[in-house]
mmCIF file of C-alpha atoms in Angstrom:
data_model
loop_
_atom_site.group_PDB
_atom_site.id
_atom_site.type_symbol
_atom_site.label_atom_id
_atom_site.label_comp_id
_atom_site.label_asym_id
_atom_site.label_seq_id
_atom_site.Cartn_x
_atom_site.Cartn_y
_atom_site.Cartn_z
ATOM 1 C CA MET A 23 172.253 90.542 62.245
ATOM 2 C CA MET A 24 170.759 90.333 58.751
ATOM 3 C CA ARG A 25 169.250 93.761 59.293
ATOM 4 C CA GLY A 26 172.703 95.169 60.015
ATOM 5 C CA VAL A 27 174.125 93.526 56.898
ATOM 6 C CA LEU A 28 171.347 95.053 54.813
ATOM 7 C CA HIS A 29 172.140 98.487 56.250
ATOM 8 C CA VAL A 30 175.803 98.073 55.234
ATOM 9 C CA LEU A 31 174.819 96.925 51.748
ATOM 10 C CA THR A 32 172.433 99.855 51.376
ATOM 11 C CA VAL A 33 175.325 102.234 51.974
ATOM 12 C CA VAL A 34 177.984 100.246 50.104
ATOM 13 C CA LEU A 35 176.121 99.263 46.937
ATOM 14 C CA PRO A 36 175.469 102.859 45.775
ATOM 15 C CA GLN A 37 179.246 103.337 46.002
ATOM 16 C CA VAL A 38 180.155 100.162 44.119
ATOM 17 C CA LEU A 39 179.179 101.365 40.653
ATOM 18 C CA PRO A 40 181.017 104.713 40.996
ATOM 19 C CA ALA A 41 184.038 102.777 42.283
ATOM 20 C CA ALA A 42 183.716 100.451 39.296
ATOM 21 C CA THR A 43 183.707 103.370 36.846
ATOM 22 C CA ASN A 44 186.765 104.806 38.596
ATOM 23 C CA PHE A 45 188.460 101.424 38.329
ATOM 24 C CA VAL A 46 187.657 101.275 34.611
ATOM 25 C CA PHE A 47 189.027 104.790 34.149
ATOM 26 C CA LEU A 48 192.293 103.942 35.909
ATOM 27 C CA MET A 49 192.554 100.733 33.912
ATOM 28 C CA LEU A 50 192.126 102.704 30.684
ATOM 29 C CA LEU A 51 194.792 105.167 31.756
ATOM 30 C CA ALA A 52 197.183 102.362 32.660
ATOM 31 C CA ASN A 53 196.786 100.844 29.203
ATOM 32 C CA LYS A 54 196.664 104.066 27.163
ATOM 33 C CA LEU A 55 199.041 106.507 28.866
ATOM 34 C CA ASN A 56 202.780 106.166 28.946
ATOM 35 C CA VAL A 57 204.041 104.665 32.176
ATOM 36 C CA ASP A 58 205.648 107.875 33.438
ATOM 37 C CA LEU A 59 202.458 109.952 33.113
ATOM 38 C CA PHE A 60 200.353 107.267 34.768
ATOM 39 C CA GLY A 61 202.962 107.076 37.517
ATOM 40 C CA ARG A 62 202.748 110.845 38.091
ATOM 41 C CA TYR A 63 198.952 110.652 38.246
ATOM 42 C CA SER A 64 199.167 107.794 40.774
ATOM 43 C CA TYR A 65 201.586 109.866 42.831
ATOM 44 C CA VAL A 66 199.215 112.844 42.858
ATOM 45 C CA LEU A 67 196.340 110.566 43.884
ATOM 46 C CA ALA A 68 198.399 109.428 46.867
ATOM 47 C CA LEU A 69 199.213 113.025 47.844
ATOM 48 C CA ILE A 70 195.671 114.373 47.578
ATOM 49 C CA ALA A 71 194.491 111.627 49.905
ATOM 50 C CA PHE A 72 196.141 113.642 52.676
ATOM 51 C CA PRO A 73 193.934 116.784 52.529
ATOM 52 C CA ILE A 74 190.878 114.645 51.755
ATOM 53 C CA ALA A 75 191.474 112.603 54.900
ATOM 54 C CA PHE A 76 192.694 115.271 57.316
ATOM 55 C CA SER A 77 191.321 118.679 56.430
ATOM 56 C CA ASP A 78 189.000 118.513 59.444
ATOM 57 C CA LEU A 79 191.810 117.297 61.773
ATOM 58 C CA GLY A 80 189.486 114.608 63.130
ATOM 59 C CA LEU A 81 186.803 117.084 64.180
ATOM 60 C CA LYS A 82 183.975 115.300 62.332
ATOM 61 C CA ASP A 83 184.467 112.012 64.152
ATOM 62 C CA PHE A 84 184.895 113.814 67.472
ATOM 63 C CA PHE A 85 181.550 115.562 66.996
ATOM 64 C CA LEU A 86 179.965 112.191 66.196
ATOM 65 C CA GLY A 87 181.269 110.612 69.385
ATOM 66 C CA ARG A 88 179.519 110.013 72.681
ATOM 67 C CA LYS A 89 180.289 113.494 74.030
ATOM 68 C CA ALA A 90 179.200 115.319 70.884
ATOM 69 C CA GLY A 91 175.936 116.437 72.476
ATOM 70 C CA LEU A 92 177.865 118.393 75.099
ATOM 71 C CA HIS A 93 179.276 120.798 72.529
ATOM 72 C CA ARG A 94 176.987 123.291 70.847
ATOM 73 C CA GLU A 95 179.852 124.041 68.427
ATOM 74 C CA GLY A 96 179.287 120.618 66.864
ATOM 75 C CA ASP A 97 177.291 121.792 63.836
ATOM 76 C CA VAL A 98 177.849 121.496 60.119
ATOM 77 C CA GLN A 99 178.741 125.193 59.724
ATOM 78 C CA SER A 100 181.564 124.968 62.267
ATOM 79 C CA LEU A 101 182.928 121.850 60.615
ATOM 80 C CA PHE A 102 182.834 123.489 57.179
ATOM 81 C CA LEU A 103 184.592 126.683 58.283
ATOM 82 C CA PHE A 104 187.231 124.837 60.273
ATOM 83 C CA SER A 105 187.952 122.374 57.442
ATOM 84 C CA ALA A 106 188.181 125.171 54.867
ATOM 85 C CA ILE A 107 190.740 127.068 56.962
ATOM 86 C CA VAL A 108 192.870 123.967 57.412
ATOM 87 C CA PHE A 109 192.564 122.900 53.773
ATOM 88 C CA PHE A 110 194.399 125.779 52.078
ATOM 89 C CA PRO A 111 197.796 125.557 53.816
ATOM 90 C CA VAL A 112 197.667 121.765 53.477
ATOM 91 C CA ALA A 113 196.865 122.077 49.765
ATOM 92 C CA ILE A 114 199.812 124.439 49.262
ATOM 93 C CA CYS A 115 202.148 121.901 50.879
ATOM 94 C CA VAL A 116 200.745 119.086 48.749
ATOM 95 C CA GLY A 117 201.147 121.164 45.600
ATOM 96 C CA MET A 118 204.782 121.852 46.447
ATOM 97 C CA ALA A 119 205.356 118.140 47.061
ATOM 98 C CA SER A 120 203.729 117.077 43.797
ATOM 99 C CA GLY A 121 206.820 118.009 41.773
ATOM 100 C CA SER A 122 206.377 117.103 38.117
ATOM 101 C CA GLY A 123 202.721 116.312 38.845
ATOM 102 C CA ILE A 124 201.859 119.927 39.756
ATOM 103 C CA GLU A 125 199.817 120.408 36.571
ATOM 104 C CA ILE A 126 197.671 117.380 37.402
ATOM 105 C CA PHE A 127 197.245 118.584 40.978
ATOM 106 C CA LEU A 128 196.020 122.024 39.911
ATOM 107 C CA ILE A 129 193.503 120.490 37.503
ATOM 108 C CA VAL A 130 191.943 118.272 40.188
ATOM 109 C CA LEU A 131 192.151 120.926 42.927
ATOM 110 C CA PRO A 132 188.416 121.873 42.748
ATOM 111 C CA GLU A 133 187.470 118.233 43.265
ATOM 112 C CA VAL A 134 189.981 117.890 46.096
ATOM 113 C CA PHE A 135 188.416 120.880 47.892
ATOM 114 C CA ALA A 136 184.934 119.451 47.371
ATOM 115 C CA LEU A 137 185.887 116.066 48.839
ATOM 116 C CA SER A 138 188.043 117.507 51.624
ATOM 117 C CA VAL A 139 185.675 120.179 52.922
ATOM 118 C CA ILE A 140 182.211 120.193 51.366
ATOM 119 C CA TYR A 141 181.659 116.438 51.137
ATOM 120 C CA LYS A 142 182.690 115.837 54.761
ATOM 121 C CA SER A 143 180.355 118.536 55.986
ATOM 122 C CA ILE A 144 177.425 117.019 54.105
ATOM 123 C CA VAL A 145 178.214 113.532 55.405
ATOM 124 C CA PHE A 146 178.337 114.930 58.936
ATOM 125 C CA PHE A 147 174.947 116.581 58.484
ATOM 126 C CA TYR A 148 173.305 113.276 57.533
ATOM 127 C CA GLN A 149 175.233 111.184 60.057
ATOM 128 C CA ARG A 150 174.046 113.377 62.924
ATOM 129 C CA GLN A 151 170.480 112.704 61.826
ATOM 130 C CA ASP A 152 171.143 108.988 61.268
ATOM 131 C CA ARG A 153 170.128 109.408 57.607
ATOM 132 C CA LEU A 154 173.241 108.067 55.929
ATOM 133 C CA VAL A 155 171.170 105.838 53.665
ATOM 134 C CA VAL A 156 169.420 108.915 52.251
ATOM 135 C CA PHE A 157 172.783 110.600 51.763
ATOM 136 C CA SER A 158 174.205 107.605 49.900
ATOM 137 C CA ARG A 159 171.451 107.725 47.286
ATOM 138 C CA ILE A 160 172.141 111.347 46.350
ATOM 139 C CA ASP A 161 175.888 110.857 46.604
ATOM 140 C CA PHE A 162 175.596 107.905 44.244
ATOM 141 C CA CYS A 163 174.102 110.081 41.506
ATOM 142 C CA ILE A 164 176.927 112.624 41.713
ATOM 143 C CA LYS A 165 179.696 110.045 41.757
ATOM 144 C CA ILE A 166 178.266 107.929 38.968
ATOM 145 C CA VAL A 167 177.913 110.945 36.657
ATOM 146 C CA ALA A 168 181.458 112.078 37.496
ATOM 147 C CA GLY A 169 182.818 108.573 36.919
ATOM 148 C CA PHE A 170 181.066 108.044 33.606
ATOM 149 C CA SER A 171 182.036 111.527 32.438
ATOM 150 C CA ARG A 172 185.716 110.767 32.986
ATOM 151 C CA VAL A 173 185.493 107.598 30.943
ATOM 152 C CA ALA A 174 183.304 109.105 28.218
ATOM 153 C CA ILE A 175 185.374 112.263 27.781
ATOM 154 C CA PHE A 176 188.567 110.226 27.649
ATOM 155 C CA PHE A 177 187.052 108.034 24.939
ATOM 156 C CA VAL A 178 185.746 110.971 22.895
ATOM 157 C CA THR A 179 188.654 113.403 23.188
ATOM 158 C CA ASP A 180 191.470 110.956 23.961
ATOM 159 C CA SER A 181 192.632 113.660 26.389
ATOM 160 C CA PHE A 182 193.580 112.684 29.911
ATOM 161 C CA PHE A 183 193.612 116.308 31.089
ATOM 162 C CA TYR A 184 190.161 117.156 29.701
ATOM 163 C CA SER A 185 188.648 114.079 31.339
ATOM 164 C CA ILE A 186 189.945 114.794 34.841
ATOM 165 C CA GLY A 187 189.415 118.565 34.544
ATOM 166 C CA ILE A 188 185.754 118.522 33.510
ATOM 167 C CA ALA A 189 184.917 115.854 36.083
ATOM 168 C CA SER A 190 186.689 117.886 38.766
ATOM 169 C CA LEU A 191 184.584 120.961 38.048
ATOM 170 C CA PHE A 192 181.383 118.900 37.994
ATOM 171 C CA VAL A 193 182.113 117.363 41.418
ATOM 172 C CA PHE A 194 182.880 120.782 42.885
ATOM 173 C CA ALA A 195 179.699 122.369 41.506
ATOM 174 C CA SER A 196 177.467 119.454 42.569
ATOM 175 C CA TYR A 197 178.616 119.249 46.170
ATOM 176 C CA SER A 198 178.634 123.047 46.493
ATOM 177 C CA PHE A 199 174.975 123.230 45.446
ATOM 178 C CA TRP A 200 174.106 120.388 47.835
ATOM 179 C CA MET A 201 175.926 122.105 50.689
ATOM 180 C CA LEU A 202 173.959 125.306 50.162
ATOM 181 C CA ARG A 203 170.761 123.290 50.485
ATOM 182 C CA VAL A 204 171.632 121.745 53.895
ATOM 183 C CA ALA A 205 173.562 124.513 55.665
ATOM 184 C CA ASP A 206 173.182 128.232 56.254
ATOM 185 C CA LEU A 207 176.736 129.268 55.374
ATOM 186 C CA ALA A 208 175.832 132.946 55.163
ATOM 187 C CA GLY A 209 174.575 132.855 58.737
ATOM 188 C CA ALA A 210 177.659 130.966 59.857
ATOM 189 C CA MET A 211 179.917 133.732 58.570
ATOM 190 C CA ALA A 212 178.320 136.166 61.031
ATOM 191 C CA GLY A 213 179.939 134.362 63.950
ATOM 192 C CA PHE A 214 182.982 133.228 62.004
ATOM 193 C CA PHE A 215 185.761 133.995 64.490
ATOM 194 C CA GLY A 216 183.735 132.904 67.484
ATOM 195 C CA LYS A 217 183.019 129.499 65.959
ATOM 196 C CA ILE A 218 186.627 128.907 64.935
ATOM 197 C CA ILE A 219 187.999 129.884 68.351
ATOM 198 C CA ALA A 220 185.447 127.641 70.079
ATOM 199 C CA VAL A 221 186.417 124.692 67.892
ATOM 200 C CA PHE A 222 190.142 125.168 68.525
ATOM 201 C CA ARG A 223 189.459 125.158 72.274
ATOM 202 C CA LEU A 224 188.169 121.603 71.901
ATOM 203 C CA TRP A 225 191.544 120.407 70.623
ATOM 204 C CA ARG A 226 191.943 117.816 73.389
ATOM 205 C CA GLY A 227 188.866 116.058 72.042
ATOM 206 C CA TRP A 228 189.584 115.985 68.313
ATOM 207 C CA LEU A 229 193.378 115.697 68.409
ATOM 208 C CA PRO A 230 193.383 111.902 69.110
ATOM 209 C CA PHE A 231 191.194 111.326 66.044
ATOM 210 C CA PHE A 232 193.543 113.428 63.931
ATOM 211 C CA MET A 233 196.623 111.575 65.185
ATOM 212 C CA SER A 234 194.940 108.238 64.530
ATOM 213 C CA PHE A 235 193.971 109.109 60.955
ATOM 214 C CA LEU A 236 197.361 110.706 60.307
ATOM 215 C CA SER A 237 199.192 107.598 61.427
ATOM 216 C CA PHE A 238 196.823 105.457 59.337
ATOM 217 C CA TYR A 239 197.695 107.558 56.312
ATOM 218 C CA LEU A 240 201.395 107.229 57.003
ATOM 219 C CA TYR A 241 201.376 103.463 57.044
ATOM 220 C CA SER A 242 198.660 102.811 54.451
ATOM 221 C CA LEU A 243 199.346 105.475 51.811
ATOM 222 C CA SER A 244 202.879 106.751 52.310
ATOM 223 C CA ASP A 245 204.147 103.556 50.707
ATOM 224 C CA ARG A 246 203.304 105.046 47.312
ATOM 225 C CA VAL A 247 205.267 108.182 48.115
ATOM 226 C CA ILE A 248 208.250 106.050 49.126
ATOM 227 C CA VAL A 249 207.926 103.925 45.971
ATOM 228 C CA MET A 250 207.957 107.118 43.894
ATOM 229 C CA LYS A 251 211.060 108.393 45.650
ATOM 230 C CA TYR A 252 213.121 105.211 45.672
ATOM 231 C CA LEU A 253 211.830 103.168 42.716
ATOM 232 C CA GLY A 254 210.505 105.798 40.306
ATOM 233 C CA GLU A 255 207.367 106.528 38.294
ATOM 234 C CA GLU A 256 207.314 103.251 36.367
ATOM 235 C CA ALA A 257 207.404 101.159 39.543
ATOM 236 C CA LEU A 258 204.696 103.324 41.083
ATOM 237 C CA ALA A 259 202.498 102.809 38.016
ATOM 238 C CA ARG A 260 202.789 99.026 38.427
ATOM 239 C CA TYR A 261 202.137 99.272 42.150
ATOM 240 C CA ALA A 262 199.089 101.491 41.574
ATOM 241 C CA THR A 263 197.402 98.980 39.254
ATOM 242 C CA SER A 264 197.253 96.435 42.080
ATOM 243 C CA TYR A 265 196.310 99.034 44.674
ATOM 244 C CA ASN A 266 193.239 99.954 42.623
ATOM 245 C CA ILE A 267 191.812 96.553 43.599
ATOM 246 C CA ILE A 268 192.744 97.079 47.248
ATOM 247 C CA ALA A 269 190.876 100.404 47.127
ATOM 248 C CA VAL A 270 187.605 98.569 46.432
ATOM 249 C CA GLY A 271 187.983 96.671 49.711
ATOM 250 C CA GLN A 272 188.888 99.897 51.476
ATOM 251 C CA LEU A 273 185.603 101.309 50.232
ATOM 252 C CA LEU A 274 183.762 98.617 52.154
ATOM 253 C CA VAL A 275 185.827 99.338 55.270
ATOM 254 C CA GLY A 276 185.000 103.034 55.035
ATOM 255 C CA ALA A 277 181.284 102.340 54.636
ATOM 256 C CA ILE A 278 181.232 100.120 57.735
ATOM 257 C CA TRP A 279 183.080 102.767 59.760
ATOM 258 C CA SER A 280 180.807 105.594 58.605
ATOM 259 C CA LEU A 281 177.631 103.645 59.241
ATOM 260 C CA TYR A 282 178.392 102.101 62.626
ATOM 261 C CA MET A 283 181.009 104.222 64.360
ATOM 262 C CA PRO A 284 178.637 107.037 65.495
ATOM 263 C CA ARG A 285 176.099 104.599 66.971
ATOM 264 C CA PHE A 286 178.740 102.251 68.320
ATOM 265 C CA ALA A 287 180.602 105.095 70.035
ATOM 266 C CA ARG A 288 177.434 106.154 71.823
ATOM 267 C CA GLY A 289 176.762 102.638 73.076
ATOM 268 C CA ALA A 290 173.900 101.710 70.749
ATOM 269 C CA GLY A 291 173.367 97.966 70.483
ATOM 270 C CA ILE A 292 173.676 97.692 66.726
ATOM 271 C CA PHE A 293 175.532 94.379 66.821
ATOM 272 C CA ASP A 294 176.677 92.297 69.682
ATOM 273 C CA THR A 295 180.363 93.234 69.757
ATOM 274 C CA ALA A 296 181.641 89.659 69.622
ATOM 275 C CA ARG A 297 179.353 88.696 66.736
ATOM 276 C CA PHE A 298 180.300 91.888 64.938
ATOM 277 C CA PHE A 299 183.973 90.965 65.323
ATOM 278 C CA TRP A 300 183.520 87.464 63.903
ATOM 279 C CA GLY A 301 181.461 88.877 61.076
ATOM 280 C CA MET A 302 184.326 91.169 60.154
ATOM 281 C CA VAL A 303 186.799 88.257 60.327
ATOM 282 C CA LEU A 304 184.636 86.353 57.846
ATOM 283 C CA LEU A 305 184.304 89.413 55.624
ATOM 284 C CA GLY A 306 188.092 89.836 55.599
ATOM 285 C CA VAL A 307 188.515 86.232 54.450
ATOM 286 C CA LEU A 308 185.938 86.709 51.686
ATOM 287 C CA VAL A 309 187.554 89.918 50.401
ATOM 288 C CA LEU A 310 190.969 88.216 50.453
ATOM 289 C CA ALA A 311 189.592 85.284 48.443
ATOM 290 C CA GLY A 312 187.939 87.632 45.956
ATOM 291 C CA SER A 313 191.154 89.609 45.484
ATOM 292 C CA GLN A 314 193.169 86.426 44.930
ATOM 293 C CA PHE A 315 190.638 85.138 42.409
ATOM 294 C CA PHE A 316 190.604 88.430 40.514
ATOM 295 C CA GLY A 317 194.386 88.701 40.449
ATOM 296 C CA TYR A 318 194.922 85.158 39.233
ATOM 297 C CA PHE A 319 192.164 84.883 36.644
ATOM 298 C CA ALA A 320 191.329 88.397 35.439
ATOM 299 C CA PHE A 321 194.385 90.609 35.803
ATOM 300 C CA GLU A 322 196.172 89.554 32.630
ATOM 301 C CA TYR A 323 193.061 90.199 30.531
ATOM 302 C CA LEU A 324 192.566 93.752 31.808
ATOM 303 C CA TYR A 325 196.105 95.136 31.665
ATOM 304 C CA ASN A 326 198.753 95.081 28.986
ATOM 305 C CA GLU A 327 202.101 93.329 29.285
ATOM 306 C CA ARG A 328 203.695 96.202 31.208
ATOM 307 C CA TYR A 329 201.577 95.351 34.256
ATOM 308 C CA ARG A 330 201.226 91.571 33.997
ATOM 309 C CA ASP A 331 203.434 90.891 37.042
ATOM 310 C CA SER A 332 201.347 93.262 39.171
ATOM 311 C CA PHE A 333 198.980 90.410 40.046
ATOM 312 C CA ILE A 334 201.726 89.105 42.353
ATOM 313 C CA ILE A 335 201.723 92.453 44.164
ATOM 314 C CA LEU A 336 197.938 92.220 44.510
ATOM 315 C CA GLY A 337 198.172 88.650 45.780
ATOM 316 C CA VAL A 338 200.503 89.647 48.612
ATOM 317 C CA SER A 339 198.829 92.976 49.463
ATOM 318 C CA SER A 340 195.343 91.492 49.771
ATOM 319 C CA PHE A 341 196.336 89.576 52.939
ATOM 320 C CA TYR A 342 196.025 92.998 54.556
ATOM 321 C CA PHE A 343 192.238 92.523 54.702
ATOM 322 C CA LEU A 344 192.555 89.585 57.093
ATOM 323 C CA PHE A 345 193.487 92.140 59.761
ATOM 324 C CA ARG A 346 191.929 95.355 58.461
ATOM 325 C CA PHE A 347 188.309 94.311 58.904
ATOM 326 C CA PRO A 348 188.702 93.003 62.485
ATOM 327 C CA ASN A 349 190.679 96.139 63.329
ATOM 328 C CA VAL A 350 187.627 98.245 62.469
ATOM 329 C CA VAL A 351 185.694 96.615 65.318
ATOM 330 C CA VAL A 352 188.634 96.869 67.704
ATOM 331 C CA GLU A 353 189.012 100.580 66.947
ATOM 332 C CA MET A 354 185.298 101.186 67.538
ATOM 333 C CA PHE A 355 185.644 99.402 70.881
ATOM 334 C CA TYR A 356 188.430 101.754 72.008
ATOM 335 C CA VAL A 357 186.288 104.739 71.020
ATOM 336 C CA ARG A 358 183.345 103.328 72.922
ATOM 337 C CA VAL A 359 185.248 102.754 76.197
ATOM 338 C CA GLU A 360 186.882 106.204 75.883
ATOM 339 C CA ALA A 361 190.385 104.743 75.561
ATOM 340 C CA TYR A 362 191.012 106.029 72.063
ATOM 341 C CA GLY A 363 194.237 107.743 73.092
ATOM 342 C CA LYS A 364 195.736 104.310 73.744
ATOM 343 C CA TYR A 365 194.701 103.091 70.319
ATOM 344 C CA VAL A 366 196.212 106.202 68.763
ATOM 345 C CA SER A 367 199.551 105.418 70.401
ATOM 346 C CA PHE A 368 199.456 101.973 68.763
ATOM 347 C CA ARG A 369 198.794 103.527 65.377
ATOM 348 C CA VAL A 370 201.633 106.011 65.755
ATOM 349 C CA LEU A 371 204.037 103.172 66.562
ATOM 350 C CA VAL A 372 202.838 101.247 63.511
ATOM 351 C CA ALA A 373 203.223 104.330 61.309
ATOM 352 C CA VAL A 374 206.834 104.811 62.423
ATOM 353 C CA PHE A 375 207.546 101.112 61.875
ATOM 354 C CA SER A 376 205.959 101.157 58.422
ATOM 355 C CA ILE A 377 207.845 104.200 57.167
ATOM 356 C CA LEU A 378 211.224 102.972 58.437
ATOM 357 C CA ALA A 379 210.631 99.452 57.090
ATOM 358 C CA ASN A 380 209.593 100.739 53.668
ATOM 359 C CA ILE A 381 212.644 102.978 53.446
ATOM 360 C CA CYS A 382 214.897 100.054 54.372
ATOM 361 C CA PHE A 383 213.256 97.426 52.170
ATOM 362 C CA ALA A 384 212.067 99.373 49.103
ATOM 363 C CA GLU A 385 215.437 99.558 47.370
ATOM 364 C CA ARG A 386 216.577 96.112 48.510
ATOM 365 C CA PHE A 387 213.443 94.055 47.819
ATOM 366 C CA GLY A 388 211.499 96.316 45.458
ATOM 367 C CA LEU A 389 207.715 96.362 45.255
ATOM 368 C CA LEU A 390 207.334 92.948 46.875
ATOM 369 C CA GLY A 391 209.080 94.232 50.001
ATOM 370 C CA VAL A 392 206.729 97.226 50.156
ATOM 371 C CA CYS A 393 203.706 94.905 49.919
ATOM 372 C CA VAL A 394 204.963 92.711 52.756
ATOM 373 C CA VAL A 395 205.482 95.771 54.964
ATOM 374 C CA PHE A 396 201.938 96.924 54.111
ATOM 375 C CA VAL A 397 200.480 93.643 55.397
ATOM 376 C CA ILE A 398 202.769 93.338 58.426
ATOM 377 C CA SER A 399 201.913 96.888 59.535
ATOM 378 C CA GLU A 400 198.221 96.021 59.828
ATOM 379 C CA LEU A 401 199.125 92.772 61.593
ATOM 380 C CA VAL A 402 201.270 94.639 64.120
ATOM 381 C CA LEU A 403 198.394 97.035 64.834
ATOM 382 C CA PHE A 404 196.108 94.073 65.427
ATOM 383 C CA CYS A 405 198.589 92.418 67.792
ATOM 384 C CA LEU A 406 199.031 95.621 69.804
ATOM 385 C CA SER A 407 195.339 96.503 70.149
ATOM 386 C CA PHE A 408 193.690 93.087 70.335
ATOM 387 C CA PRO A 409 194.703 92.128 73.941
ATOM 388 C CA GLY A 410 192.770 95.072 75.429
ATOM 389 C CA PHE A 411 189.786 94.185 73.258
ATOM 390 C CA PHE A 412 189.950 90.480 74.122
ATOM 391 C CA LYS A 413 189.962 91.135 77.876
ATOM 392 C CA ASN A 414 186.605 92.899 77.690
ATOM 393 C CA VAL A 415 184.746 91.096 74.905
ATOM 394 C CA PRO A 416 183.571 87.447 75.208
ATOM 395 C CA LEU A 417 184.626 86.359 71.730
ATOM 396 C CA THR A 418 184.059 82.643 72.324
ATOM 397 C CA GLN A 419 180.513 83.317 73.464
ATOM 398 C CA GLY A 420 179.907 85.487 70.422
ATOM 399 C CA LEU A 421 181.245 82.697 68.205
ATOM 400 C CA ARG A 422 178.847 80.165 69.745
ATOM 401 C CA GLN A 423 175.927 82.565 69.346
ATOM 402 C CA SER A 424 176.765 83.375 65.735
ATOM 403 C CA SER A 425 176.920 79.663 64.900
ATOM 404 C CA ARG A 426 173.383 79.032 66.139
ATOM 405 C CA PRO A 427 170.689 79.129 63.461
ATOM 406 C CA GLU A 428 168.242 82.007 63.810
ATOM 407 C CA ARG A 429 164.636 81.036 64.453
#
């Protein structure tokens, strides 16, 4: 088990410092920019999460699944071409939805393309070879330079637009160069139409992954869109300051999924499933405790008086991790037993519930109501999916085994 923990830390730790620099940058913006501009930037960040998450329509995770070896189309070139085609119409829609934040969106568009298309293709290349640790080291260098450049340029020029613009171009150039080193894109263009048609014919395989990630976006990120619409830019700015802390925990969730989902889906015995589950329960409790500690003791020293009450929002929202970490294991289980379509139906139901609840409660209860819906949505997903997991996994046995000291 310790070996598995070390693997997770090897992938997560290179991402912690870049995440820390991003947190510092957002904290600086919250304290230096007027509330409306910071609210618009937070709104654009929520919108661009859509193309970053879904430009491949779930194809990457489908190719990494148990049946990936059956499809010769499952290569990095096909994923890149497919994601690029999907990205542009999605980006147009996001730009139209950005409203007063259109200028910000256009400035960060090169970085959005890099993270939506190029970055995913590179990750896929290393995941297929089970070399994610190698990837994380190179990725760390790019992200840390981009993060420090944002902060440094903002300090030197006192210009928000220069800082995000230069960093955006750097990220695009870095991942583009890396992509050219790992994939023969010129050769892929020779069979362009054939590859795209072949990928679209596999839609029954990748569509469940797309629907699952889409529904996850709807109930985990659409809250910021609803806050913008019903409560305005100032409320969104306050909400975003607390969500920046939640994003650090989400980083850990993403690392665990990226590292273990491909092996887990193919039946590799990385962790005993029950012990893995209890480990994630414990991790959720630890992240919750850390978030509560940070919000209570550190929040008021990092943000000015406009955001002092945001620690209450963080305190409520962080209960989300009690269910998010166990849900990672449950989701991997459904992928492994080839019942992912059932799990997707649960996520769609939760997404519908979350959107309707946020619309109903946002105006009546404000930001606190949105936070409660955020936590309850993850709890509902856990309650829907856990019975099928519990019937097939001996959790009590795993708990007894995990409590025994290792010799």
